[in-house]
Tab-separated table of C-alpha atoms in Angstrom:
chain	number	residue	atom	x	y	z
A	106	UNK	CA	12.880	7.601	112.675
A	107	UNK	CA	13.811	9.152	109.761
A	108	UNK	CA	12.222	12.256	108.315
A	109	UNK	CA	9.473	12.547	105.752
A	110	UNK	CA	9.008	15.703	103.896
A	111	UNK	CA	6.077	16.345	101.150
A	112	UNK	CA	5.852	19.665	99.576
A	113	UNK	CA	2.716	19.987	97.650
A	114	UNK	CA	3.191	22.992	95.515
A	115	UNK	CA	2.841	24.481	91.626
A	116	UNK	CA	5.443	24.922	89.787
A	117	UNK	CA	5.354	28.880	88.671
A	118	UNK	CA	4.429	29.462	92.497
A	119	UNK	CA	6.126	32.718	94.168
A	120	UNK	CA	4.652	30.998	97.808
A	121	UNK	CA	5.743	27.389	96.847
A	122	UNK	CA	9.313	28.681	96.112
A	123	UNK	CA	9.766	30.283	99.475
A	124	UNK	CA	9.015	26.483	100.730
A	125	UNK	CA	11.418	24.778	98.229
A	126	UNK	CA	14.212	27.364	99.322
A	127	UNK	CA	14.123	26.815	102.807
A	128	UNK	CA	14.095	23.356	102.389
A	129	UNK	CA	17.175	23.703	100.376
A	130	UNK	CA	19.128	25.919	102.902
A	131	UNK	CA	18.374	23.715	105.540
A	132	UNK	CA	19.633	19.924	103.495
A	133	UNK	CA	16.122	18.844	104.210
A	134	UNK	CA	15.785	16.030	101.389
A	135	UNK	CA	12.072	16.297	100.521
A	136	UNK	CA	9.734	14.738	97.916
A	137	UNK	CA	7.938	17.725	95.428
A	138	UNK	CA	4.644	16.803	94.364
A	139	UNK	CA	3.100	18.788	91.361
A	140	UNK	CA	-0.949	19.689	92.505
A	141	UNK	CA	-2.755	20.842	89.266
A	142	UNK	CA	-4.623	23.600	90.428
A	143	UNK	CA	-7.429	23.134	88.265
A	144	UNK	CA	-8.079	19.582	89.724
A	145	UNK	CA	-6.493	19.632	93.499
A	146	UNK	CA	-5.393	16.139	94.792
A	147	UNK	CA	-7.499	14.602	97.572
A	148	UNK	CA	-4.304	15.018	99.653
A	149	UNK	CA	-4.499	18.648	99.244
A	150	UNK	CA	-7.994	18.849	99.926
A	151	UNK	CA	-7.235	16.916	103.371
A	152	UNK	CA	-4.208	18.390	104.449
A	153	UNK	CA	-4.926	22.605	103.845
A	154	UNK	CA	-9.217	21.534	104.094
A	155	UNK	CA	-10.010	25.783	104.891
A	156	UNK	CA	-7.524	27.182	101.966
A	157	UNK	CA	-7.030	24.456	99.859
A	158	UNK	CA	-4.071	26.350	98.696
A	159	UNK	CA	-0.347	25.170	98.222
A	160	UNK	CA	2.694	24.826	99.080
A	161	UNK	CA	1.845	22.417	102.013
A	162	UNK	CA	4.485	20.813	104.140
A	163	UNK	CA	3.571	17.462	105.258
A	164	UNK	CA	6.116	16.599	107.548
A	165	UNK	CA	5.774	12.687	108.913
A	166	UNK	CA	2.255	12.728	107.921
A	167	UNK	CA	1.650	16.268	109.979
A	168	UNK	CA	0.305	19.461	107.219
A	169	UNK	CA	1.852	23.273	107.705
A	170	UNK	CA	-0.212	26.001	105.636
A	171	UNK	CA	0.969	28.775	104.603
A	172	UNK	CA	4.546	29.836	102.586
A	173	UNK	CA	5.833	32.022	106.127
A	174	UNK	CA	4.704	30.426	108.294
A	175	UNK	CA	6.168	26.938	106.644
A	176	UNK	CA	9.450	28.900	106.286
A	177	UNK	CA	9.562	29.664	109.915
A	178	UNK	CA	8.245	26.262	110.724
A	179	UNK	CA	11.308	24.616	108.728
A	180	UNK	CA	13.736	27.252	110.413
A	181	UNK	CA	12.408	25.705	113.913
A	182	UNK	CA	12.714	22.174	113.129
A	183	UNK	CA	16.022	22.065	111.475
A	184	UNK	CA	17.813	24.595	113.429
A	185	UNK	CA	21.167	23.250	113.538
A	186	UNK	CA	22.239	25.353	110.474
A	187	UNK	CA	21.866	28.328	108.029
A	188	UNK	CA	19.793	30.208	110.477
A	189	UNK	CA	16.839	32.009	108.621
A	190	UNK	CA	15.345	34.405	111.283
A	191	UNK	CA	17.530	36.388	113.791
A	192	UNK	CA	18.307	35.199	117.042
A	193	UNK	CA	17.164	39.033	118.605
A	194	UNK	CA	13.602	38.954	119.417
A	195	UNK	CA	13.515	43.111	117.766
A	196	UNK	CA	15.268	42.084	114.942
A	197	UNK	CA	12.933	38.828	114.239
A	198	UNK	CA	10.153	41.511	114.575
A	199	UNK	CA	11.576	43.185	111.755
A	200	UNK	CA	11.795	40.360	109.599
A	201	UNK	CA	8.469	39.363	110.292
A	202	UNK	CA	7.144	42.954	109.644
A	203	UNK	CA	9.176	43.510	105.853
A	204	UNK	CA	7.217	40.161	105.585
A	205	UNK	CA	3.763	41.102	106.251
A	206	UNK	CA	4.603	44.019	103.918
A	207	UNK	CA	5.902	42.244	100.885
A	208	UNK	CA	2.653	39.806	101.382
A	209	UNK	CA	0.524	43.267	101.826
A	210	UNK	CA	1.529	45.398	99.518
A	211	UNK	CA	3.293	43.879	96.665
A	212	UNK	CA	0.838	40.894	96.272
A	213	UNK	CA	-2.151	42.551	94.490
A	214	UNK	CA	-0.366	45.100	92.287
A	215	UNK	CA	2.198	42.213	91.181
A	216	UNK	CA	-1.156	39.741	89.962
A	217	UNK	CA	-2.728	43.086	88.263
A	218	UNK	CA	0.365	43.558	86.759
A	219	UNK	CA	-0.592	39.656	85.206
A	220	UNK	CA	-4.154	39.956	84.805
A	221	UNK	CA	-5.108	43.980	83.156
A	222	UNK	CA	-4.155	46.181	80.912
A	223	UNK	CA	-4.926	50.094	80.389
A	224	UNK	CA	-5.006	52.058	83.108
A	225	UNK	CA	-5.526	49.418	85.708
A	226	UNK	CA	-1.941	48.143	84.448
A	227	UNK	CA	-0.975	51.443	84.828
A	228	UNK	CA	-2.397	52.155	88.435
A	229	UNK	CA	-0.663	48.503	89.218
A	230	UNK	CA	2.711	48.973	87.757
A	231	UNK	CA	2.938	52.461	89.844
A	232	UNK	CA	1.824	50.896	93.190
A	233	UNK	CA	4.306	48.541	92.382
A	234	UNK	CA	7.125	50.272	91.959
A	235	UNK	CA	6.418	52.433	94.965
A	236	UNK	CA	6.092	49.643	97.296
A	237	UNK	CA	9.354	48.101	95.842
A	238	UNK	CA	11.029	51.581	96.509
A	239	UNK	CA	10.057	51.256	100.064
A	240	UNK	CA	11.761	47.929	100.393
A	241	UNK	CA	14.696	49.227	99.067
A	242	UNK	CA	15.101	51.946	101.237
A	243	UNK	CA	14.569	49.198	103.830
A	244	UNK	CA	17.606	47.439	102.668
A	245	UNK	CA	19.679	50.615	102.164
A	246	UNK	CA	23.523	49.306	101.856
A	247	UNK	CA	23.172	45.413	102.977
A	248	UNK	CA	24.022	42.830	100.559
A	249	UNK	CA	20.629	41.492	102.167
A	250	UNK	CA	17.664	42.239	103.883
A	251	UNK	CA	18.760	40.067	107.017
A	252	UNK	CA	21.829	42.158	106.469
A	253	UNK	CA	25.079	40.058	105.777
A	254	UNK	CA	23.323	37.059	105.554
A	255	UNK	CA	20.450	35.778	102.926
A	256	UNK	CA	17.495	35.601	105.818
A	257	UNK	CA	13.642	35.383	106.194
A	258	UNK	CA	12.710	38.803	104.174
A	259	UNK	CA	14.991	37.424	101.004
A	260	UNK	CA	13.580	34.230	100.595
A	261	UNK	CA	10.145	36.175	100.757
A	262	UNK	CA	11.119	38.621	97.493
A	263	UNK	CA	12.895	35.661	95.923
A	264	UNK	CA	9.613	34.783	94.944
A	265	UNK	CA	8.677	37.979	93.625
A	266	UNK	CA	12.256	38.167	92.228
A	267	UNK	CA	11.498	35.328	90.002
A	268	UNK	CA	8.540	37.256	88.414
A	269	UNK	CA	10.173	40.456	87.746
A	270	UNK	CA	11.007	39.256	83.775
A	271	UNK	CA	7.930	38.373	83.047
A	272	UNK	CA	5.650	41.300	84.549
A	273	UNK	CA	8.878	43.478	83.446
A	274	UNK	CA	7.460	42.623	79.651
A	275	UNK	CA	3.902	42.081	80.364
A	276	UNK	CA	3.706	45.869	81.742
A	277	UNK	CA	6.263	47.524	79.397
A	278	UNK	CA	9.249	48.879	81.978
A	279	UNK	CA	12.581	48.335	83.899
A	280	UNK	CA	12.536	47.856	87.302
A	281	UNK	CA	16.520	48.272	87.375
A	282	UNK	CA	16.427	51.877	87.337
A	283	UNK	CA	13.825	52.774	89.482
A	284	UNK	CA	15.413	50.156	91.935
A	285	UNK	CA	18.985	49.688	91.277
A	286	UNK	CA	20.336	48.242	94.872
A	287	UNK	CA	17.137	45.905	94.700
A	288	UNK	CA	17.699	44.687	91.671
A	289	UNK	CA	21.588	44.399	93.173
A	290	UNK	CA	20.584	41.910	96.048
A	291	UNK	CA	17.914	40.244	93.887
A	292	UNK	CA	20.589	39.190	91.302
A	293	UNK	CA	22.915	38.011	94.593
A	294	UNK	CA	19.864	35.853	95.900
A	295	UNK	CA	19.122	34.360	92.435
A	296	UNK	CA	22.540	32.842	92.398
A	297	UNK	CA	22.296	31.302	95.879
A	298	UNK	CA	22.643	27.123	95.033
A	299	UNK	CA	19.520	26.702	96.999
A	300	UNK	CA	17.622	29.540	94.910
A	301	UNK	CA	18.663	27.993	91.702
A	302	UNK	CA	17.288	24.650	92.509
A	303	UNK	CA	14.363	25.839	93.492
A	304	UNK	CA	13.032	28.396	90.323
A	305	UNK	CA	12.362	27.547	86.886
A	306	UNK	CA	13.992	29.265	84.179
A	307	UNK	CA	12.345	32.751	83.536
A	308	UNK	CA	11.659	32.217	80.004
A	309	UNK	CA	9.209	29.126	81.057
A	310	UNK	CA	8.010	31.572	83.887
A	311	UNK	CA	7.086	34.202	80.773
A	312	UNK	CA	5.450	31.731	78.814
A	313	UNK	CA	2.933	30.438	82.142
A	314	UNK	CA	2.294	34.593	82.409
A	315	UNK	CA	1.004	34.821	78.662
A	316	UNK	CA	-1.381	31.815	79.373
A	317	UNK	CA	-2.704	33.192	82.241
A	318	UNK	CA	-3.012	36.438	80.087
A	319	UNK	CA	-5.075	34.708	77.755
A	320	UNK	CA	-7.124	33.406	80.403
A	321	UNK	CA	-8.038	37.053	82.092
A	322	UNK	CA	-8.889	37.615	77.895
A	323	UNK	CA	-6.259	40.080	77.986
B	153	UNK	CA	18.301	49.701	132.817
B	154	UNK	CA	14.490	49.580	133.346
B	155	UNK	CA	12.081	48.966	130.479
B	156	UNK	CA	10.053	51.561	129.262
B	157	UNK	CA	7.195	50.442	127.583
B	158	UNK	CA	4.585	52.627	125.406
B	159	UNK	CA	1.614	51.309	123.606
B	160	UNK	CA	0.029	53.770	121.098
B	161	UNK	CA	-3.672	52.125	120.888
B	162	UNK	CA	-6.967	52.854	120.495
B	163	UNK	CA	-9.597	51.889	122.780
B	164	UNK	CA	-12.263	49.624	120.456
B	165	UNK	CA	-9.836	48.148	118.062
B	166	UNK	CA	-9.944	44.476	118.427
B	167	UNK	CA	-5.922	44.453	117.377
B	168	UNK	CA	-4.764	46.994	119.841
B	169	UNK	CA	-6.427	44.316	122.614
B	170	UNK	CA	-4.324	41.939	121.494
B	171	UNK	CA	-1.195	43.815	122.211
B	172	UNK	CA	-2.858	44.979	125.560
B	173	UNK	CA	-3.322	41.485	126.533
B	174	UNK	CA	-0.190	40.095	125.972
B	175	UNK	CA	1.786	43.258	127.941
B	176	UNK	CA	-0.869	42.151	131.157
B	177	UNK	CA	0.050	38.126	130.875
B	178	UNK	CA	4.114	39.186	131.501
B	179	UNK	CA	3.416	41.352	133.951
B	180	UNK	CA	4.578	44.160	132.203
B	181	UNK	CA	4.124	47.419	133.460
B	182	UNK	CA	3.508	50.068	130.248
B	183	UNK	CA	2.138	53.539	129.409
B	184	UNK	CA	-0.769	53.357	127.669
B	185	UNK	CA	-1.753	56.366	125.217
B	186	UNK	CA	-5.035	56.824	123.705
B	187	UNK	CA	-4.651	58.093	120.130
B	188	UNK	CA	-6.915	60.325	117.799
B	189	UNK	CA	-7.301	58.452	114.573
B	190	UNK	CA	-8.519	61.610	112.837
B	191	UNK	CA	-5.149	63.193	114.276
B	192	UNK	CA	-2.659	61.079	114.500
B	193	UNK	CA	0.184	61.732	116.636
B	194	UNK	CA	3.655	62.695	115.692
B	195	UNK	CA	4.907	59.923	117.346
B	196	UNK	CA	2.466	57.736	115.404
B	197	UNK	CA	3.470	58.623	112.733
B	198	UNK	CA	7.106	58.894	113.373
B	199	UNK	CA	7.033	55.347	114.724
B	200	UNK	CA	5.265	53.559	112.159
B	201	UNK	CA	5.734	55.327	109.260
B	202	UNK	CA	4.725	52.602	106.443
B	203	UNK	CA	1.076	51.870	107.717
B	204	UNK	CA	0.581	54.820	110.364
B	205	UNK	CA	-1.730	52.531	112.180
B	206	UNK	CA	-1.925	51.477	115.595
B	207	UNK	CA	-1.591	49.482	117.960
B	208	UNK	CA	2.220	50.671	118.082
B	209	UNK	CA	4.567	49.111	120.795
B	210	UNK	CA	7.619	51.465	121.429
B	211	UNK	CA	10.179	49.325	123.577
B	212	UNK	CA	13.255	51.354	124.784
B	213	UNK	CA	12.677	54.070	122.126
B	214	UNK	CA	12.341	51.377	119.277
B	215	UNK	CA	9.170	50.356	117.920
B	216	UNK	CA	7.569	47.088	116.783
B	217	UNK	CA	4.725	47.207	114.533
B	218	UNK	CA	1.474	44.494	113.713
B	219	UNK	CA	-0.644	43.158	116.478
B	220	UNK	CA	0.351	39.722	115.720
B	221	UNK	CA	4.208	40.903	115.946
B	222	UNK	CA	4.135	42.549	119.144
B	223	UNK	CA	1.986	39.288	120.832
B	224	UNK	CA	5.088	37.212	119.530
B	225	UNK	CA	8.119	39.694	120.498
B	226	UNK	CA	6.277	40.399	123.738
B	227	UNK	CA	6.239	36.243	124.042
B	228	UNK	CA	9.980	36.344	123.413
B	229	UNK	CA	11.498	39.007	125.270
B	230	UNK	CA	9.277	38.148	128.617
B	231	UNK	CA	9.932	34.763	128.174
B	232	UNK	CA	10.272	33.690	132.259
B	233	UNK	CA	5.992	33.453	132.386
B	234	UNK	CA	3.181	32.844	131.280
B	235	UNK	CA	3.994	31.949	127.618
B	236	UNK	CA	2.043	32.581	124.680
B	237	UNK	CA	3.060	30.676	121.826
B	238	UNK	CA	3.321	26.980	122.479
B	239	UNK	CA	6.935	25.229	122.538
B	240	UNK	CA	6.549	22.857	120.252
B	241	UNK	CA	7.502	23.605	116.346
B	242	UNK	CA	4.669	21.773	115.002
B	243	UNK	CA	2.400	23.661	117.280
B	244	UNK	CA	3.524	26.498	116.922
B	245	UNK	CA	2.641	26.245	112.790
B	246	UNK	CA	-0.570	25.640	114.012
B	247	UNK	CA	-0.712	28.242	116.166
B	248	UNK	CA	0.013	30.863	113.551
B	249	UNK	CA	-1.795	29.610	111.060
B	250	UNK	CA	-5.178	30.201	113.076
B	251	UNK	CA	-4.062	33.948	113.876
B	252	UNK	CA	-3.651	34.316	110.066
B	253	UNK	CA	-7.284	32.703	109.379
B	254	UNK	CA	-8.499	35.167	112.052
B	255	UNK	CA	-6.945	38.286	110.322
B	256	UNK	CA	-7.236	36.808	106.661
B	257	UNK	CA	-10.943	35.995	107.087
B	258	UNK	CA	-12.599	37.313	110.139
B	259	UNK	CA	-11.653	41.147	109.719
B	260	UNK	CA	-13.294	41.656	106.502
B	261	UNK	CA	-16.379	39.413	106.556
B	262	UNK	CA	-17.360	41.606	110.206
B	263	UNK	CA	-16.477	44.907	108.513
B	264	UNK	CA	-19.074	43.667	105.535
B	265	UNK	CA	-21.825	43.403	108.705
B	266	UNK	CA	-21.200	46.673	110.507
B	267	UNK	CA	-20.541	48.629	107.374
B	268	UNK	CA	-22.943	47.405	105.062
B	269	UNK	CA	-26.654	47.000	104.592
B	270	UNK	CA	-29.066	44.688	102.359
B	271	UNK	CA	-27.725	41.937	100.070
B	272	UNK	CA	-24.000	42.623	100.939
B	273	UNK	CA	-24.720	42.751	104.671
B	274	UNK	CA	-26.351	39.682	104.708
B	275	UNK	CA	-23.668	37.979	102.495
B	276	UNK	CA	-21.147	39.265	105.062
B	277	UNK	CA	-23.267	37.996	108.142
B	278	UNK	CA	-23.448	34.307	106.267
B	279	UNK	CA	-19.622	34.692	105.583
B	280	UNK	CA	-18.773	35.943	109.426
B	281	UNK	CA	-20.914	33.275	110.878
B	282	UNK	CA	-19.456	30.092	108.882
B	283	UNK	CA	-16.268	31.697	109.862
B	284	UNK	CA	-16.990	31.736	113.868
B	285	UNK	CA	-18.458	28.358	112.986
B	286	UNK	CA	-14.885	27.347	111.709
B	287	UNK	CA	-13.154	29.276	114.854
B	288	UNK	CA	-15.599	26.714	116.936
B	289	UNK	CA	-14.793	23.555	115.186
B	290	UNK	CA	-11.392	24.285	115.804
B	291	UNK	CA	-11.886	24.858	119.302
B	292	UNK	CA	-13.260	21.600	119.498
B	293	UNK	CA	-13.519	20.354	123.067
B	294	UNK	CA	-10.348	21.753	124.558
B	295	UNK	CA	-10.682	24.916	126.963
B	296	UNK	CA	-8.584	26.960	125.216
B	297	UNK	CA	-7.235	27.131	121.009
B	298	UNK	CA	-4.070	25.994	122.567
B	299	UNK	CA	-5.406	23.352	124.649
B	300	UNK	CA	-4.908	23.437	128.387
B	301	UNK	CA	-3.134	26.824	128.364
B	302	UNK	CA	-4.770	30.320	127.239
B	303	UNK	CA	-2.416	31.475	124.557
B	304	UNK	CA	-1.617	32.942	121.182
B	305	UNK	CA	-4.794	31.758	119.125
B	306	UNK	CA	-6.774	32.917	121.931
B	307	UNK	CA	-5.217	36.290	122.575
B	308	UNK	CA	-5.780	37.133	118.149
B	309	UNK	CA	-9.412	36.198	118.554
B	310	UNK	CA	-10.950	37.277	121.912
B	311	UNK	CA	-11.311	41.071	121.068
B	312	UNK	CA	-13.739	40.809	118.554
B	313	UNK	CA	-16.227	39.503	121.159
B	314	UNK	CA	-16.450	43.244	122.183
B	315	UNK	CA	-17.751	44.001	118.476
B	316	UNK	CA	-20.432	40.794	118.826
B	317	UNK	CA	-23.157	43.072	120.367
B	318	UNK	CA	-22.796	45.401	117.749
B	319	UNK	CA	-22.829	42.783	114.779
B	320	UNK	CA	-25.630	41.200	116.395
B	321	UNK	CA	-27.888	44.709	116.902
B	322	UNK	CA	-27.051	45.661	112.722
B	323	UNK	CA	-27.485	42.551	111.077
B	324	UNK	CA	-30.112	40.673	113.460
B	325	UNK	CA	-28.742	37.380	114.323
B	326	UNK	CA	-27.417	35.916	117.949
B	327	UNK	CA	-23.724	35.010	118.164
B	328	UNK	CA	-24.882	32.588	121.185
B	329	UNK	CA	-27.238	30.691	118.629
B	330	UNK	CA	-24.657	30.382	116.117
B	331	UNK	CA	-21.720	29.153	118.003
B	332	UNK	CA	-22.480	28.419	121.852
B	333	UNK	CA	-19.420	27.105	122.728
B	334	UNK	CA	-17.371	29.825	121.740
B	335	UNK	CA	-19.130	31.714	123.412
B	336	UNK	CA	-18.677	29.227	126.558
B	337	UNK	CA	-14.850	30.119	125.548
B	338	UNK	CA	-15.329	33.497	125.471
B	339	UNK	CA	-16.703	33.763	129.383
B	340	UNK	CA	-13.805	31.695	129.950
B	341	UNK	CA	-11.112	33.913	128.309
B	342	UNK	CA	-13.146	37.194	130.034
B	343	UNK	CA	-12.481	35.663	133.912
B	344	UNK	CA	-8.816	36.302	133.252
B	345	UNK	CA	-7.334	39.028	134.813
B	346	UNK	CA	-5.227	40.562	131.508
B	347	UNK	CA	-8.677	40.017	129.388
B	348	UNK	CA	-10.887	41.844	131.944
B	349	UNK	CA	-8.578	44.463	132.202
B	350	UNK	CA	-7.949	45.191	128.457
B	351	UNK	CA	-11.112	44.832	126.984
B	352	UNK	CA	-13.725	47.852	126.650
B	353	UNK	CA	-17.122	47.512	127.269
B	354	UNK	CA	-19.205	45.977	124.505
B	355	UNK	CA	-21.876	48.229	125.199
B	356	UNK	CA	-19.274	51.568	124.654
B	357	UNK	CA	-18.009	49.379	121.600
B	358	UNK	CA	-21.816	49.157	120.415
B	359	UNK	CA	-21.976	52.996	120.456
B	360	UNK	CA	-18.759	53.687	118.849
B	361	UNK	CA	-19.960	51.054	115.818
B	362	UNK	CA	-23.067	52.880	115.526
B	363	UNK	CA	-21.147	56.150	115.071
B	364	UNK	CA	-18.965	54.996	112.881
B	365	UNK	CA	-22.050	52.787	111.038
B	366	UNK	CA	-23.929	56.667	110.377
B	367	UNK	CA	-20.647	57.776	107.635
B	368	UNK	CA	-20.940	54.115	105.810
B	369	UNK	CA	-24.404	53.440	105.762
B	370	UNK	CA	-26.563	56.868	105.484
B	371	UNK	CA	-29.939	56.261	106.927
């Protein structure tokens, strides 16, 4: 029986595009389905009924919540290439650690960063930075997080990565110098074919972060 | 080369359980070390340097951090019994998706009802309770989250049962009365041999919470 893959998911989406990518680095053809946020499809509503959040994998009719844990669903499933965890049981520990990290520590400073101004910018843009030094002392040297390879923990940031323009200008500072090797492996992940497929062009991404701006009456 | 095994934990906290849990199911023998929270070790804090939280799980010198990490590396490297996470991919997802409801939604809705009082208490104990209520529902009829087998789902949840009493005694309300069979699944879950041996008793638990309840809520 052949395959069927849905990805619910919203466009500007730093969770959705960890989704898309592994889809991509696995050859999984899939079918992307737009949910307005603002008026969620009845499929949404029935397939992720306790978040009602996106992206959601339907695979042959079967829902999987949640950007990591879709990720290492899809790394499961279609494990006959481009693996995205490690094979060592310490070193998937890892992985799924600089994870939980990235989801708990950059999340929150990275939507104030969207959503104030002032000093709560301020406070944001600092925790920010600080958490993203930590993750680059994590990667030290590597080209990648996974280490020679482009792994779980990368297509994690490569959402984030995708928002650095646009909370670079909404906040007023460079995240190149304070993060130079980062910024090195985040410019090596953008060009990955599956990575490039999968975001929209930052300059559409800027534009979505001024609306929401306008919402939070900023 | 033999295993070593530490676990830096601390005796009422629902996560270090987990990690307690999971060591007992393999079968694997580890040193267990009580830590001060208002003191932390230097191998704490050498070993988890990012959060400086416990439970900690040193294997072999190297340490593996996150409740919900350790269940699944302890799954994987003592993979020859008793295993935790199901097989199947699909189950699995499902699997982990429950354990991230648990910690997502159940953690801060029972802090609200320990460590609270009045209108944000009794927000908290509506929250907590729809959430058990959604823990239940997804129990369904089957013995166990994972169905048959006691597993992963079962191992995130079953140490909060130890805080139950003390929710209960704060914010007025029976657990039993809320969600009965859950509670049927917690009796179940405590006639294991790895539960019974990891969890505290409620009643010390109860004392601990009302402790700790004095320095948030000043009476």
């Amino acid at each position: 029986m052949a395959d069927k893959v849905i990805l619910l998911d919203f466009w500007p989406s730093p969770f959705g595009v960890r989704a898309r990518i592994a889809l991509r680095e696995k050859g999984v053809e899939f079918e992307y389905r737009e949910e307005n946020l603002r008026d969620k499809s009845p499929l949404l509503l029935q397939m992720n009924p306790v978040h009602k959040k996106i992206p959601v994998l339907i695979h042959n009719g079967k829902p999987v919540c949640e950007s990591m844990n879709v990720v290492q669903y899809i790394d499961e499933v279609w494990s006959d290439k481009n693996p995205i965890l490690p094979s060592d049981p310490y070193q998937r520990a890892q992985a799924r650690f600089w994870v939980d990290f990235v989801d708990t520590k950059l999340y929150e400073p990275a939507d104030k960063i969207w959503q104030t101004k002032g000093e709560e910018q301020e406070t944001a843009k600092k925790e920010y930075i600080e958490a993203l030094k930590i993750l680059e002392s994590e990667l030290g040297d590597k080209p990648y997080f996974g280490g020679d390879t482009f792994g779980f923990v990368d297509i994690a940031m490569t959402g984030y990565y995708s928002w650095f323009e646009a909370s670079e200008k909404l906040a007023n500072f460079s995240i190149e110098p304070e993060c130079p090797t980062l910024m090195a492996s985040a410019k090596r992940c953008l060009q990955r074919e599956s990575v490039v497929k999968s975001l929209h062009d930052s300059e559409k991404i800027l534009a979505f972060a001024y609306k929401i701006r306008k919402i939070y009456c900023v | 080369m033999a295993n070593e095994v530490i676990l830096l934990d601390f005796w009422p906290s629902m996560f270090g359980m987990r990690t307690r849990i999971a060591l007992r199911e393999k079968g694997v023998e580890f040193e267990y070390r009580e830590e001060d929270l208002r003191n932390k070790s230097p191998l704490l804090l050498q070993m988890n340097p990012i959060h400086k939280k416990i439970p900690v799980l040193i294997h072999n010198g190297k340490p593996v951090n996150e409740s919900v990490i350790q269940v699944q590396y302890i799954d994987e490297v003592w993979s020859h019994k008793n295993p935790i996470l199901p097989s199947d991919p699909y189950q699995r997802a499902q699997a982990r998706f429950w354990a991230d409801f648990i910690d997502k939604k159940l953690y801060e809705a029972q802090r609200k009802v320990w460590a609270t009082k009045g209108e944000e208490q009794e927000a908290g104990k509506k929250d907590f309770i729809e959430i058990l209520k959604t823990l239940e529902s997804e129990l369904g009829d089957k013995p166990y989250f994972g169905g048959d087998d006691f597993g992963y789902v079962d191992i995130a949840l079953i140490g909060f049962y130890t805080w139950f009493p003390a929710y209960e005694k704060f914010a007025n309300f029976s657990t039993e009365s809320e969600v009965p069979k859950l509670i049927a699944w917690v009796r179940k879950c405590l006639q294991r041999e790895s539960v019974a041996k990891s969890l505290p008793d409620p009643e010390k638990v109860t004392e601990f919470v009302s402790e700790l309840r004095k320095k948030f809520v000043p009476e």
